[in-house]
Coordinates of C-alpha atoms in Angstrom, one line a residue:
X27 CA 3.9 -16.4 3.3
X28 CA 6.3 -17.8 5.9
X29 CA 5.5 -15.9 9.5
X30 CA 5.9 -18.8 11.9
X31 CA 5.9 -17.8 15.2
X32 CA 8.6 -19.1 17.3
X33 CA 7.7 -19.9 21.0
X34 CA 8.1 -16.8 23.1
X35 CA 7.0 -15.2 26.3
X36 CA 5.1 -11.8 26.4
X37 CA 6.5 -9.4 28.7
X38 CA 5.3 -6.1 28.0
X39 CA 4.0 -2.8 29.6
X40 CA 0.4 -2.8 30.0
X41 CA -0.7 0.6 31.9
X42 CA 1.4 -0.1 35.1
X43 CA 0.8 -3.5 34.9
X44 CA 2.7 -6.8 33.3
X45 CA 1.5 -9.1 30.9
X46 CA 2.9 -12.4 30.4
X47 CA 1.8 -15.2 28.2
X48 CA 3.1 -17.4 25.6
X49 CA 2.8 -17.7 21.8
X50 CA 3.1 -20.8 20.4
X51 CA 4.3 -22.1 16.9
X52 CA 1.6 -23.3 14.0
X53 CA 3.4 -25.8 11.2
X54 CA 3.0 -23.6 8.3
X55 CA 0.1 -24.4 6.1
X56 CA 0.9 -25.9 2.7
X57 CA 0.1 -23.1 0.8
X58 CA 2.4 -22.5 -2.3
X59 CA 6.4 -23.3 -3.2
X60 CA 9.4 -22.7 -1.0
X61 CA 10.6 -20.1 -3.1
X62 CA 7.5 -17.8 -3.1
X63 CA 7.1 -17.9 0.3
X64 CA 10.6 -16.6 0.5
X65 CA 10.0 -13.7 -1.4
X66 CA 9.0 -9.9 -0.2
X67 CA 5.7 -10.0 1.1
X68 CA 3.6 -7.1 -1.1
X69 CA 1.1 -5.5 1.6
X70 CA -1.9 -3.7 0.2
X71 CA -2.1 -0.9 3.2
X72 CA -6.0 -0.3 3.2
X73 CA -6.3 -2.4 0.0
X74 CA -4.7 -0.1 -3.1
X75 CA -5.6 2.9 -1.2
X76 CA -3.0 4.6 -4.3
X77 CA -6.3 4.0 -6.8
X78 CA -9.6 3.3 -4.5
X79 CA -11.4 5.1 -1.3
X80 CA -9.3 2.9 1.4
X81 CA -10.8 0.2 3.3
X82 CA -13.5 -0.8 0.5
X83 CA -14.4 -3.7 -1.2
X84 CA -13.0 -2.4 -4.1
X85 CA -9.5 -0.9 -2.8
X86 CA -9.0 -4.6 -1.3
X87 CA -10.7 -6.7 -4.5
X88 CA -8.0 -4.1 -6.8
X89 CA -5.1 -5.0 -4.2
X90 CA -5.3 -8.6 -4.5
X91 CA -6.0 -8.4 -8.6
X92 CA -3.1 -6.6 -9.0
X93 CA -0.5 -8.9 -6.9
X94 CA -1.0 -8.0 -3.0
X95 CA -0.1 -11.0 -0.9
X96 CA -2.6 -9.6 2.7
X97 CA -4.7 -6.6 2.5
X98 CA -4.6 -4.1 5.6
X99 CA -7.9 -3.3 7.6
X100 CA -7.7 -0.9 10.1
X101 CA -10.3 -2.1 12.9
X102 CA -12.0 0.8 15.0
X103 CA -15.5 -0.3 17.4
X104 CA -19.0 1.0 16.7
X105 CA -21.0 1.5 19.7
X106 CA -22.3 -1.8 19.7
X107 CA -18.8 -3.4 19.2
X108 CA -18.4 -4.2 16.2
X109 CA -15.1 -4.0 14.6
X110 CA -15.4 -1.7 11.5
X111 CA -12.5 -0.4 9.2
X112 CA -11.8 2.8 9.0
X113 CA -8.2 4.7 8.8
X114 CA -9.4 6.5 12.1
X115 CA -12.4 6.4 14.2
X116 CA -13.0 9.9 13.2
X117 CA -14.8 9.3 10.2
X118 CA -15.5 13.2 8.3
X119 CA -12.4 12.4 6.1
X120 CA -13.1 8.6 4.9
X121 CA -17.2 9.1 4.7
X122 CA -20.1 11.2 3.4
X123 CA -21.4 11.9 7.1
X124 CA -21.2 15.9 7.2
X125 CA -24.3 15.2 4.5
X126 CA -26.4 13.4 6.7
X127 CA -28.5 15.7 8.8
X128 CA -29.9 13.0 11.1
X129 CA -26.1 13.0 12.4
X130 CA -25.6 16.3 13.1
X131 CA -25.7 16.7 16.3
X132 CA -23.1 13.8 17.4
X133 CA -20.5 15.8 15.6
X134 CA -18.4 16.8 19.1
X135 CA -15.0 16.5 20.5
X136 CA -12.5 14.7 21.7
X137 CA -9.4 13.6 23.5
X138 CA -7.8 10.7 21.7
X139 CA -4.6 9.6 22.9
X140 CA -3.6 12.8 24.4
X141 CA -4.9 14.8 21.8
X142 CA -8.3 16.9 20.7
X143 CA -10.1 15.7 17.9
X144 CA -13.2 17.2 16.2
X145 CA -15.8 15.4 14.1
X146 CA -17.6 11.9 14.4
X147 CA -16.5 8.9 16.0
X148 CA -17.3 5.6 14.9
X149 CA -18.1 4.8 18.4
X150 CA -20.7 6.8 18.5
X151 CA -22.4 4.7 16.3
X152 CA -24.1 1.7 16.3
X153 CA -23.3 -0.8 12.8
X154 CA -26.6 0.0 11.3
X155 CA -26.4 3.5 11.4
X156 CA -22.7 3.4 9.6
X157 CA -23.9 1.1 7.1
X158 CA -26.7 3.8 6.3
X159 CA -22.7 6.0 5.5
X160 CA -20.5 5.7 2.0
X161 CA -17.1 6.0 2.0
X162 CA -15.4 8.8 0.1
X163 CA -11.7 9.2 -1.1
X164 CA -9.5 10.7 2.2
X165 CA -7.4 12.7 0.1
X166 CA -9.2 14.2 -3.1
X167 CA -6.6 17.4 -3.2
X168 CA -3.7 14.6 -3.7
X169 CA -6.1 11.6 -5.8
X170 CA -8.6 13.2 -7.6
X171 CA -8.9 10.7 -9.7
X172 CA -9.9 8.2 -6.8
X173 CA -13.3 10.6 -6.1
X174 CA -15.5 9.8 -9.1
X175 CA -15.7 6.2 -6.8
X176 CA -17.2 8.6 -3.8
X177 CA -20.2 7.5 -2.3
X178 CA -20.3 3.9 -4.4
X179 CA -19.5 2.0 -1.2
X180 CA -20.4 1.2 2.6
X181 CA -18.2 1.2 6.2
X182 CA -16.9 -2.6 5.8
X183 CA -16.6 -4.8 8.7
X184 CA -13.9 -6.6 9.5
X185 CA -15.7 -10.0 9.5
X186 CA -16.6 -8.7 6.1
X187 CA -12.6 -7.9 4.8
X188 CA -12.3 -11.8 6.2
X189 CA -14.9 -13.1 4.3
X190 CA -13.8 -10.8 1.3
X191 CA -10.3 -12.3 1.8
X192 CA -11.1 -15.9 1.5
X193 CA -13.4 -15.0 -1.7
X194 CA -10.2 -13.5 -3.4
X195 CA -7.8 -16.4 -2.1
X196 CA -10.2 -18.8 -3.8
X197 CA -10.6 -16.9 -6.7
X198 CA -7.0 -16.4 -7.5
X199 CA -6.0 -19.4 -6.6
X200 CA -3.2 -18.5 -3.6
X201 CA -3.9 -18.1 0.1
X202 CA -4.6 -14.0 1.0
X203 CA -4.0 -12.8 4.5
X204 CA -5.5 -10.1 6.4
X205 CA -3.4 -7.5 8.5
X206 CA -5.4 -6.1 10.9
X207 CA -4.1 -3.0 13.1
X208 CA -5.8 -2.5 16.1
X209 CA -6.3 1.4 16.1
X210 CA -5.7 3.9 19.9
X211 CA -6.6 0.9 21.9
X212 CA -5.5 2.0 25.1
X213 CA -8.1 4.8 24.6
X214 CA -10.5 2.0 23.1
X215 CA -9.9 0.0 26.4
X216 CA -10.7 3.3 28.4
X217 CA -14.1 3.4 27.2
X218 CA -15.3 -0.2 27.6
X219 CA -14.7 -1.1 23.9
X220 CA -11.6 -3.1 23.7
X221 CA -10.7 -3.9 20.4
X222 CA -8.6 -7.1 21.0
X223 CA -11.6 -9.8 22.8
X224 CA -13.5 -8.8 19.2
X225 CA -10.4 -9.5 17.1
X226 CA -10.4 -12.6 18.7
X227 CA -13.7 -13.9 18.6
X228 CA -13.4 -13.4 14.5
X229 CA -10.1 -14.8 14.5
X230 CA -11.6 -18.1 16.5
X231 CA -14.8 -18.1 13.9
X232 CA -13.0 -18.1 10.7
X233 CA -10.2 -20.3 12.2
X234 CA -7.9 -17.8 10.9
X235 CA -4.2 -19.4 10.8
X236 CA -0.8 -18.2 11.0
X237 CA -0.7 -18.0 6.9
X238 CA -4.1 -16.0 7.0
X239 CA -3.5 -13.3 9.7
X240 CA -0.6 -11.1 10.8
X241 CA -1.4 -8.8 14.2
X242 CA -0.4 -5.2 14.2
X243 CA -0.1 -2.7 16.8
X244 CA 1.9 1.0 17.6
X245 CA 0.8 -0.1 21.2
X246 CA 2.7 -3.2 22.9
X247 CA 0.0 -3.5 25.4
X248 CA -2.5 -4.2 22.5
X249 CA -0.3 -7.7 21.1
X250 CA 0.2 -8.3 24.9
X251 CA -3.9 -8.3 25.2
X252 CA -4.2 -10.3 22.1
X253 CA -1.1 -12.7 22.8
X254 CA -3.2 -13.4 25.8
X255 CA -6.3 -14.5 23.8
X256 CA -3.2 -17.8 22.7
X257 CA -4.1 -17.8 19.0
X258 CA -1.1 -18.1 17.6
X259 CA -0.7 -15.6 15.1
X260 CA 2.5 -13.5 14.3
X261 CA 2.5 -10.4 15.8
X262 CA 3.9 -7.2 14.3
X263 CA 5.2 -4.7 16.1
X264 CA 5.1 -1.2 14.3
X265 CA 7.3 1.8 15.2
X266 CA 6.7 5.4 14.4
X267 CA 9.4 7.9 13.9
X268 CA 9.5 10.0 16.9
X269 CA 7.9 9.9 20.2
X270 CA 6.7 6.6 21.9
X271 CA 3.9 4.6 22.0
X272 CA 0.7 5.8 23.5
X273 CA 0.5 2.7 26.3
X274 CA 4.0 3.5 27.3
X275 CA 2.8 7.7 27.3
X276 CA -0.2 6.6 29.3
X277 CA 2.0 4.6 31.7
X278 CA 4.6 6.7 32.3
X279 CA 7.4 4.6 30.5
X280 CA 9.9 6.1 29.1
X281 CA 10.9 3.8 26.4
X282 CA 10.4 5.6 23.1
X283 CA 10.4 4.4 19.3
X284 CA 14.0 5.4 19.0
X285 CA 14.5 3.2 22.2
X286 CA 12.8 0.1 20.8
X287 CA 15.0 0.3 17.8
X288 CA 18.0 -0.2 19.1
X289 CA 19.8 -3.4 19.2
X290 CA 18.8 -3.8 23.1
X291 CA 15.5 -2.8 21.6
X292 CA 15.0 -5.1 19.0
X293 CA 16.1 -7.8 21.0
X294 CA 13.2 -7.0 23.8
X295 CA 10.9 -6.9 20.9
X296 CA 12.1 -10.5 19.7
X297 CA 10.8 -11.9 22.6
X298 CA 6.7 -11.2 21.8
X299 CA 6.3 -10.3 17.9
X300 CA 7.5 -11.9 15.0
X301 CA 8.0 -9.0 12.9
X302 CA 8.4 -5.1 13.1
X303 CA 7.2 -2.2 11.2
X304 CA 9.4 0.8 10.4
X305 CA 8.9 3.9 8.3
X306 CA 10.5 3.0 5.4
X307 CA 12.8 5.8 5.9
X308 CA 14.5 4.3 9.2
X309 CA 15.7 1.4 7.5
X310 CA 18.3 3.5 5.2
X311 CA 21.3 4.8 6.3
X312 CA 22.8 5.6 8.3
X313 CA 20.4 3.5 9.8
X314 CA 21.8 -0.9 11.0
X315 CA 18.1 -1.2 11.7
X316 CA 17.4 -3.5 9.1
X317 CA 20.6 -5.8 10.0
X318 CA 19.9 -5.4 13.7
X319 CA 16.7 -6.5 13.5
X320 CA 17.3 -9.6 10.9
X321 CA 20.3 -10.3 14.0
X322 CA 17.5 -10.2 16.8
X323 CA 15.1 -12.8 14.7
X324 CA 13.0 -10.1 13.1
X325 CA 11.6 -10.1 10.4
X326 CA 11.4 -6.1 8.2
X327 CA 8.2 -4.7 6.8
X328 CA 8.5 -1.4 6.6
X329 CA 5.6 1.7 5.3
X330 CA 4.4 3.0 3.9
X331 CA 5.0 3.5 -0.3
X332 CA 3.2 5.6 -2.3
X333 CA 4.4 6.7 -6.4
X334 CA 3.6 10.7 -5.6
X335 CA 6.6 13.1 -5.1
X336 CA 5.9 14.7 -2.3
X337 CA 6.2 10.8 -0.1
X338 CA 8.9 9.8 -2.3
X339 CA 13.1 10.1 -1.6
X340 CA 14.2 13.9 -3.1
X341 CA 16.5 11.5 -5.9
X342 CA 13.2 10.1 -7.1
X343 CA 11.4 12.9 -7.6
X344 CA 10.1 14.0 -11.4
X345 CA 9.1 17.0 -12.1
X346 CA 7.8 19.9 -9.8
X347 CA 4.1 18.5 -9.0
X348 CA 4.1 17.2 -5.6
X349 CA 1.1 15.1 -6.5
X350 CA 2.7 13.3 -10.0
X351 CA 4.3 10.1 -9.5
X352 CA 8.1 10.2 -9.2
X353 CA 10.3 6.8 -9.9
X354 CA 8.7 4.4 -7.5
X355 CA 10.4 1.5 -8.5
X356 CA 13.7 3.6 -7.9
X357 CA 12.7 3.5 -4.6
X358 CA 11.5 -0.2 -4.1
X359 CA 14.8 -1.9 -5.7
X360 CA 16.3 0.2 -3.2
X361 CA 14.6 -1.2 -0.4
X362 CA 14.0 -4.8 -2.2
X363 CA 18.3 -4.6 -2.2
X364 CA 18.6 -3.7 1.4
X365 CA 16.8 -7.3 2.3
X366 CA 13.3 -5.9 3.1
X367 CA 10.9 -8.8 4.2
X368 CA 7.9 -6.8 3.5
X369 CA 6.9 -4.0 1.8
X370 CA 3.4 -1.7 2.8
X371 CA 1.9 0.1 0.0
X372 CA -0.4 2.2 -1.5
X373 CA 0.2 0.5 -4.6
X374 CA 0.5 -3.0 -4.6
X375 CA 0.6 -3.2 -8.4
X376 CA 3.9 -1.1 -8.6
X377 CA 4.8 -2.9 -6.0
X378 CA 4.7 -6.2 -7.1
X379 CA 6.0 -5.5 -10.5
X380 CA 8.8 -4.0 -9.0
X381 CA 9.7 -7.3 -6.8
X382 CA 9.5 -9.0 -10.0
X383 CA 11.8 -6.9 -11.5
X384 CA 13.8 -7.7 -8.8
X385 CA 13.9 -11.3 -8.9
X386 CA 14.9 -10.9 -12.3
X387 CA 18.0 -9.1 -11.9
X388 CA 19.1 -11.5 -9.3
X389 CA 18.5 -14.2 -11.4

């Protein structure tokens, strides 16, 4: 992995406030040849989500096996704030709760980030009760296969995906980072549960460097709060495909995600995070956001692959069964050719076979 971050200032949006700080450069750790590190980064997104529940032992263990360079937590507080990882902090879709009667009555809802949700929320919770849940495949009408592993596993912590992380770097020999996304923190931060002091206090314990850990937020606000915390660490700024972020929502700022990925844009990003994160379908064309963004300094990861039809390109499709897997390399030596610098996926292993496919032919 090469993220290096270059000495910047932070100047971002945080409510109606301004954060400024500075993030300074780490020498890169000696961790394997020149020529892998230039290579597209493979990014288990909630380990290989394609073939386990997400966010277990198992979906990040299979990840790394099968040739992902960092494995992606999502971090969400318990109510005695801990950082778990869950896709959402509504937890009926990733866990066996509805079949726990002693929970029943803390199903309720609520507004998150502008919106009403229904179910139970992990901060709600203290740790030991959560551990006391199993997680269960999110989307068993699309990956039935992944549901004969429901129930086999508990709610990981993220001091637990660290751990797990330098287990698997050790065991296969070649340094794994982590990719933690901090998850609604402006509502987080609402509630007395700030998500970014904990990510730090892990970050500071496990003396996490810049090889081991990328930071990832929708929110500016969140790698302003973090940048503040003068780790060092990349950060990454992702970008949905319509709307804005919730900070700038919250604040009343009118920038949206089109905005930030303009040229302008991009260039205002460059000056806080080291990377950003696009759908994958913003960086065709008649999209430049790819060469803009390379222009500005950034580097490309974009999200998120999956091998069904119904996620992939209409050209890549096969067959009529929205859930059967189209030609998913089609689609990653498409973006691997464009001059991707990362790649998120649910499957790592097709992933990196494809990369190495790609290396081949320009060989």
């Amino acid at each position: 992995m090469s993220a290096q971050p270059r000495r910047r200032s932070i100047l971002l949006a945080a409510g109606a406030a301004t954060a400024a700080t500075a993030v300074t450069a780490l020498p890169a750790a000696a961790t394997g040849a020149r020529e892998r590190d230039r290579r597209p980064v493979v990014i288990g997104h909630r380990g290989a989500a394609g073939w386990r529940p997400e966010h277990t032992a198992a979906a990040y263990t299979y990840a790394v096996q099968t040739g992902a360079d960092w494995i992606e937590p999502d971090l969400v507080p318990t109510k005695d704030h801990v950082l778990v990882v869950r896709h959402e902090n509504e937890i009926s879709q990733t866990t066996d709760i509805a079949k726990h009667p002693e929970f029943a009555d803390r199903r309720t809802t609520k507004t998150v980030d502008g919106k009403p949700v229904t179910g139970w929320f992990t901060e709600d919770f203290t740790l030991a009760e959560l551990k006391t849940l199993r997680a269960v495949e999110r989307l068993p009408l699309i990956r039935n296969r992944n549901s004969v592993f429901d129930g086999r596993e508990p709610v990981m912590t993220f001091e637990e995906v660290v751990k797990l992380a330098r287990e698997l770097s050790r065991r296969h020999r070649r340094r794994i980072a982590v990719f933690p996304e901090t998850k609604h923190p402006t509502y987080f931060r609402s509630i007395g549960l700030p998500l970014e002091p904990e990510l730090a206090r892990i970050v500071r314990r496990y003396r996490l460097d810049a090889d081991e850990c990328v930071v990832q937020s929708f929110e500016p606000s969140s790698l302003a709060a973090f940048a503040d915390e003068r780790l060092r660490l990349p950060l990454w700024q992702a970008l949905g495909t319509t709307g804005a972020p919730y900070d700038h929502v919250a604040a009343g700022d009118p920038t949206t995600y089109k905005d930030m990925m303009t040229p302008e844009g991009l260039r205002k990003i460059a000056r806080y995070a080291d990377w950003i994160g696009p759908d994958k379908s913003s960086v065709l064309e008649p999209f430049t956001l790819l060469a803009d963004a390379h222009r500005a300094g950034l580097k490309v990861g974009a999200y998120t692959f999956r091998a069904e039809n119904q996620y992939l390109p209409a050209r890549f499709r096969r067959g009529t069964n929205p859930n059967e897997f189209g030609d998913a390399f089609a689609e990653y030596a498409l973006h691997f050719g464009r001059g991707v610098d990362a790649v998120v996926t649910d499957y790592p292993d097709i992933a990196a076979m494809a990369r190495e496919a790609s290396e081949d032919a320009g060989t």
